[in-house]
Short mmCIF file of C-alpha atoms in Angstrom, two decimals:
data_model
loop_
_atom_site.label_atom_id
_atom_site.label_comp_id
_atom_site.label_asym_id
_atom_site.label_seq_id
_atom_site.Cartn_x
_atom_site.Cartn_y
_atom_site.Cartn_z
CA MET A 271 -103.72 -32.93 -59.97
CA SER A 272 -104.17 -29.22 -60.61
CA TYR A 273 -101.98 -29.52 -63.74
CA TRP A 274 -104.26 -32.17 -65.23
CA LEU A 275 -107.30 -30.18 -64.34
CA ALA A 276 -105.82 -27.17 -66.07
CA ILE A 277 -105.19 -28.91 -69.40
CA LYS A 278 -108.24 -31.15 -69.38
CA PRO A 279 -110.81 -29.66 -71.77
CA ASP A 280 -114.00 -28.67 -70.06
CA ARG A 281 -117.10 -30.32 -71.38
CA LYS A 282 -119.91 -27.97 -72.18
CA PRO A 283 -122.79 -28.08 -69.73
CA PRO A 284 -126.05 -29.48 -71.10
CA PRO A 285 -128.34 -26.89 -72.61
CA PRO A 286 -131.06 -25.64 -70.29
CA HIS A 287 -134.39 -27.37 -70.58
CA HIS A 288 -137.00 -25.07 -72.03
CA PRO A 289 -140.69 -25.87 -72.14
CA PRO A 290 -141.89 -26.80 -75.63
CA ALA A 291 -143.41 -24.08 -77.71
CA PRO A 292 -147.19 -24.06 -77.84
CA VAL A 293 -148.62 -26.04 -80.70
CA PRO A 294 -150.54 -23.85 -83.14
CA LEU A 295 -154.09 -24.82 -83.98
CA THR A 296 -153.69 -23.85 -87.64
CA PRO A 297 -153.54 -27.10 -89.66
CA GLY A 298 -149.99 -28.07 -90.50
CA PRO A 299 -148.79 -30.33 -93.33
CA ARG A 300 -150.28 -33.55 -91.96
CA ALA A 301 -153.53 -31.99 -90.82
CA SER A 302 -153.91 -30.26 -94.18
CA ARG A 303 -153.19 -33.52 -95.97
CA LEU A 304 -155.85 -35.28 -93.87
CA GLN A 305 -158.44 -32.67 -94.83
CA GLN A 306 -157.40 -32.94 -98.47
CA VAL A 307 -157.78 -36.74 -98.44
CA PHE A 308 -161.24 -36.42 -96.88
CA SER A 309 -162.34 -33.83 -99.44
CA GLU A 310 -161.13 -36.00 -102.32
CA ALA A 311 -162.91 -39.08 -100.94
CA LEU A 312 -166.12 -37.13 -100.43
CA ALA A 313 -165.92 -35.71 -103.95
CA ARG A 314 -165.53 -39.21 -105.40
CA THR A 315 -168.55 -40.37 -103.41
CA LEU A 316 -170.67 -37.49 -104.69
CA ARG A 317 -169.52 -38.11 -108.26
CA ALA A 318 -170.57 -41.73 -107.91
CA ASN A 319 -174.06 -40.46 -107.06
CA SER A 320 -174.44 -38.78 -110.43
CA TYR A 321 -177.77 -37.64 -111.83
CA ALA A 322 -177.68 -40.43 -114.40
CA ASN A 323 -177.36 -43.06 -111.69
CA PHE A 324 -179.94 -41.32 -109.52
CA SER A 325 -182.52 -40.90 -112.30
CA ALA A 326 -182.10 -44.53 -113.33
CA CYS A 327 -183.57 -45.46 -109.97
CA PHE A 328 -186.68 -43.32 -110.66
CA PRO A 329 -187.51 -43.77 -114.35
CA THR A 330 -191.10 -42.43 -114.13
CA PRO A 331 -190.28 -39.06 -112.49
CA ALA A 332 -187.21 -38.77 -114.72
CA LYS A 333 -189.47 -39.07 -117.76
CA HIS A 334 -192.30 -36.80 -116.68
CA VAL A 335 -190.76 -34.29 -114.20
CA PRO A 336 -187.03 -34.32 -114.87
CA ALA A 337 -186.50 -30.79 -113.52
CA SER A 338 -188.09 -31.65 -110.16
CA LEU A 339 -186.13 -34.88 -109.93
CA GLU A 340 -182.87 -33.06 -110.70
CA SER A 341 -183.68 -30.50 -107.99
CA VAL A 342 -184.22 -33.32 -105.49
CA TRP A 343 -180.92 -34.89 -106.56
CA ARG A 344 -179.04 -31.63 -106.03
CA GLN A 345 -180.58 -31.14 -102.59
CA LEU A 346 -179.77 -34.71 -101.63
CA ASN A 347 -176.12 -34.36 -102.65
CA ALA A 348 -175.83 -31.01 -100.89
CA LYS A 349 -177.31 -32.50 -97.70
CA LEU A 350 -175.01 -35.51 -97.95
CA GLU A 351 -171.94 -33.29 -98.36
CA GLU A 352 -173.01 -30.99 -95.53
CA SER A 353 -173.64 -33.90 -93.13
CA ALA A 354 -170.36 -35.63 -94.00
CA ARG A 355 -168.29 -32.48 -93.50
CA ALA A 356 -170.05 -31.68 -90.22
CA GLU A 357 -169.40 -35.18 -88.90
CA PHE A 358 -165.76 -35.01 -90.01
CA ASP A 359 -165.29 -31.65 -88.29
CA ASP A 360 -166.84 -33.05 -85.09
CA ILE A 361 -164.42 -35.98 -85.10
CA ILE A 362 -161.43 -33.69 -85.72
CA ARG A 363 -162.52 -31.45 -82.87
CA GLU A 364 -163.32 -34.23 -80.41
CA ARG A 365 -160.02 -36.04 -81.04
CA ASP A 366 -158.03 -32.79 -81.12
CA ALA A 367 -156.49 -34.13 -84.33
CA VAL A 368 -155.04 -30.82 -85.54
CA ARG A 369 -153.04 -30.30 -82.38
CA GLY A 370 -151.79 -33.91 -82.38
CA LEU A 371 -150.76 -33.84 -86.04
CA ASN A 372 -149.04 -30.47 -85.61
CA GLU A 373 -147.12 -31.90 -82.64
CA LEU A 374 -146.12 -34.86 -84.80
CA ASP A 375 -144.91 -32.47 -87.52
CA ARG A 376 -142.81 -30.63 -84.94
CA LEU A 377 -141.25 -33.81 -83.53
CA VAL A 378 -140.46 -35.19 -86.99
CA GLY A 379 -138.91 -31.87 -88.01
CA GLU A 380 -136.71 -31.77 -84.91
CA ALA A 381 -135.65 -35.39 -85.44
CA ARG A 382 -134.68 -34.69 -89.05
CA LEU A 383 -132.72 -31.62 -87.99
CA ARG A 384 -130.83 -33.56 -85.33
CA ARG A 385 -130.06 -36.34 -87.78
CA ALA A 386 -128.83 -33.84 -90.35
CA ASN A 387 -126.56 -32.23 -87.74
CA GLY A 388 -125.30 -35.56 -86.42
CA GLU A 389 -126.98 -35.06 -83.08
CA ALA A 390 -128.64 -37.61 -80.85
CA LYS A 391 -131.19 -37.25 -78.11
CA GLY A 392 -131.18 -33.47 -78.34
CA GLU A 393 -127.45 -33.18 -77.46
CA GLY A 394 -124.85 -31.64 -79.69
CA PRO A 395 -122.10 -33.72 -81.32
CA VAL A 396 -119.34 -34.72 -78.90
CA ALA A 397 -115.76 -34.29 -80.08
CA PRO A 398 -113.58 -37.37 -79.42
CA HIS A 399 -110.88 -35.33 -77.68
CA THR A 400 -113.39 -34.21 -75.05
CA LEU A 401 -114.06 -37.79 -73.96
CA GLY A 402 -112.24 -39.44 -71.09
CA ALA A 403 -110.09 -42.54 -71.33
CA GLU A 404 -112.83 -44.80 -69.99
CA GLU A 405 -115.37 -43.48 -72.49
CA LEU A 406 -112.98 -43.86 -75.42
CA TYR A 407 -112.08 -47.37 -74.28
CA GLN A 408 -115.74 -48.37 -74.09
CA ALA A 409 -116.49 -46.77 -77.47
CA HIS A 410 -113.72 -48.77 -79.18
CA LEU A 411 -114.56 -51.95 -77.30
CA ALA A 412 -118.32 -51.82 -77.84
CA PRO A 413 -118.32 -53.36 -81.38
CA TYR A 414 -116.20 -56.31 -80.25
CA LEU A 415 -118.38 -56.82 -77.19
CA GLN A 416 -121.50 -56.79 -79.34
CA GLU A 417 -119.98 -59.34 -81.71
CA ALA A 418 -118.92 -61.54 -78.79
CA GLN A 419 -122.39 -61.21 -77.27
CA SER A 420 -124.00 -62.29 -80.54
CA SER A 421 -121.65 -65.26 -80.83
CA LEU A 422 -122.29 -66.22 -77.23
CA ASN A 423 -126.06 -65.99 -77.71
CA ALA A 424 -125.80 -68.26 -80.75
CA LYS A 425 -123.75 -70.80 -78.76
CA ILE A 426 -126.22 -70.66 -75.87
CA GLN A 427 -129.12 -71.31 -78.22
CA ALA A 428 -127.26 -74.25 -79.79
CA ALA A 429 -126.46 -75.65 -76.33
CA GLN A 430 -130.08 -75.28 -75.24
CA SER A 431 -131.22 -77.11 -78.36
CA GLN A 432 -128.73 -79.92 -77.72
CA ASN A 433 -129.81 -80.13 -74.08
CA ALA A 434 -133.43 -80.45 -75.15
CA GLU A 435 -132.51 -83.31 -77.47
CA LEU A 436 -130.49 -85.03 -74.71
CA VAL A 437 -133.37 -84.70 -72.27
CA GLU A 438 -135.70 -86.30 -74.79
CA LYS A 439 -133.25 -89.18 -75.37
CA ILE A 440 -132.82 -89.70 -71.62
CA GLN A 441 -136.58 -89.87 -71.15
CA GLN A 442 -136.86 -92.44 -73.92
CA GLN A 443 -134.04 -94.49 -72.37
CA ARG A 444 -135.76 -94.34 -68.98
CA LYS A 445 -138.94 -95.67 -70.54
CA GLU A 446 -136.99 -98.50 -72.18
CA ILE A 447 -135.27 -99.34 -68.87
CA GLU A 448 -138.61 -99.37 -67.05
CA SER A 449 -140.00 -101.70 -69.72
CA LEU A 450 -136.98 -104.02 -69.40
CA LEU A 451 -137.28 -104.06 -65.60
CA SER A 452 -140.95 -104.96 -65.85
CA GLY A 453 -140.09 -107.86 -68.18
CA LEU A 454 -137.26 -108.95 -65.90
CA GLU A 455 -139.55 -108.97 -62.87
CA ALA A 456 -141.97 -111.18 -64.79
CA VAL A 457 -139.14 -113.59 -65.67
CA VAL A 458 -137.93 -113.68 -62.06
CA ALA A 459 -141.48 -114.41 -60.90
CA ASP A 460 -141.69 -117.27 -63.41
CA LEU A 461 -138.32 -118.66 -62.25
CA GLU A 462 -139.38 -118.48 -58.62
CA GLY A 463 -142.58 -120.32 -59.47
CA ALA A 464 -140.66 -122.98 -61.38
CA ALA A 465 -138.21 -123.39 -58.49
CA GLY A 466 -141.07 -123.79 -56.02
CA ALA A 467 -142.72 -126.40 -58.20
CA ALA A 468 -139.44 -128.28 -58.58
CA THR A 469 -138.91 -128.28 -54.83
CA GLN A 470 -142.42 -129.57 -54.23
CA PHE A 471 -141.90 -132.28 -56.84
CA SER A 472 -138.61 -133.27 -55.22
CA LYS A 473 -140.27 -133.60 -51.82
CA GLU A 474 -143.13 -135.66 -53.18
CA ASN A 475 -140.72 -137.93 -55.08
CA SER A 476 -138.68 -138.49 -51.91
CA LEU A 477 -141.78 -139.55 -49.95
CA ARG A 478 -142.72 -141.97 -52.72
CA GLN A 479 -139.27 -143.57 -52.63
CA GLU A 480 -139.51 -143.96 -48.86
CA ALA A 481 -142.94 -145.60 -49.18
CA ILE A 482 -141.64 -148.03 -51.80
CA GLN A 483 -138.66 -148.92 -49.60
CA MET A 484 -140.92 -149.53 -46.59
CA ASP A 485 -143.16 -151.82 -48.68
CA GLU A 486 -140.16 -153.81 -49.79
CA GLU A 487 -138.95 -154.20 -46.18
CA VAL A 488 -142.41 -155.40 -45.06
CA LYS A 489 -142.56 -157.94 -47.88
CA ALA A 490 -139.13 -159.16 -46.97
CA ARG A 491 -140.13 -159.76 -43.37
CA ASP A 492 -143.26 -161.63 -44.39
CA GLU A 493 -141.24 -163.97 -46.53
CA ILE A 494 -138.96 -164.74 -43.61
#
């Protein structure tokens, strides 16, 4: 046992867990891009409210006091821009968007670095010779097990579909059997009624024959 322990390569202990670095409040790539998109959208909105469009809504002042109307237009656009930026800044501050986007930048950067280095889940790449026999066996067997699992799932789904069809057929056959039994009961009831009527007719016919025979005997005695 000591010999195997001596030659078995030691696996490196997991790296110590360090608390994440504080997220800076200076806008990162995503936060900067968000501010850029907002500024571009606001600029397009202000350009849409051009002086030509604005003055077309007030033709009389535009004709008689164009300078005053242009001053009002400039003040209106400035107030609109100021209000929009203030509201945007309030939303960014209330939602702590800069911190969240910076954290997202950090996580994406770490994920790309791990993928580039062939790492997974923050652990370094594991050399095959450092794995035990059980781990190597499972690693080689995993693809075949996954393929077998997929095939088995497909067969199970097919069997379930066939079972559903069989259940539906059985239910239909049960309904047909119940219908046949109902018809058979009606036929049996008719036969029983016919048999009763025949028996009654037979009894009545027998009494009539006896009455006829008695009449004939009485007539015969009278003749004597």
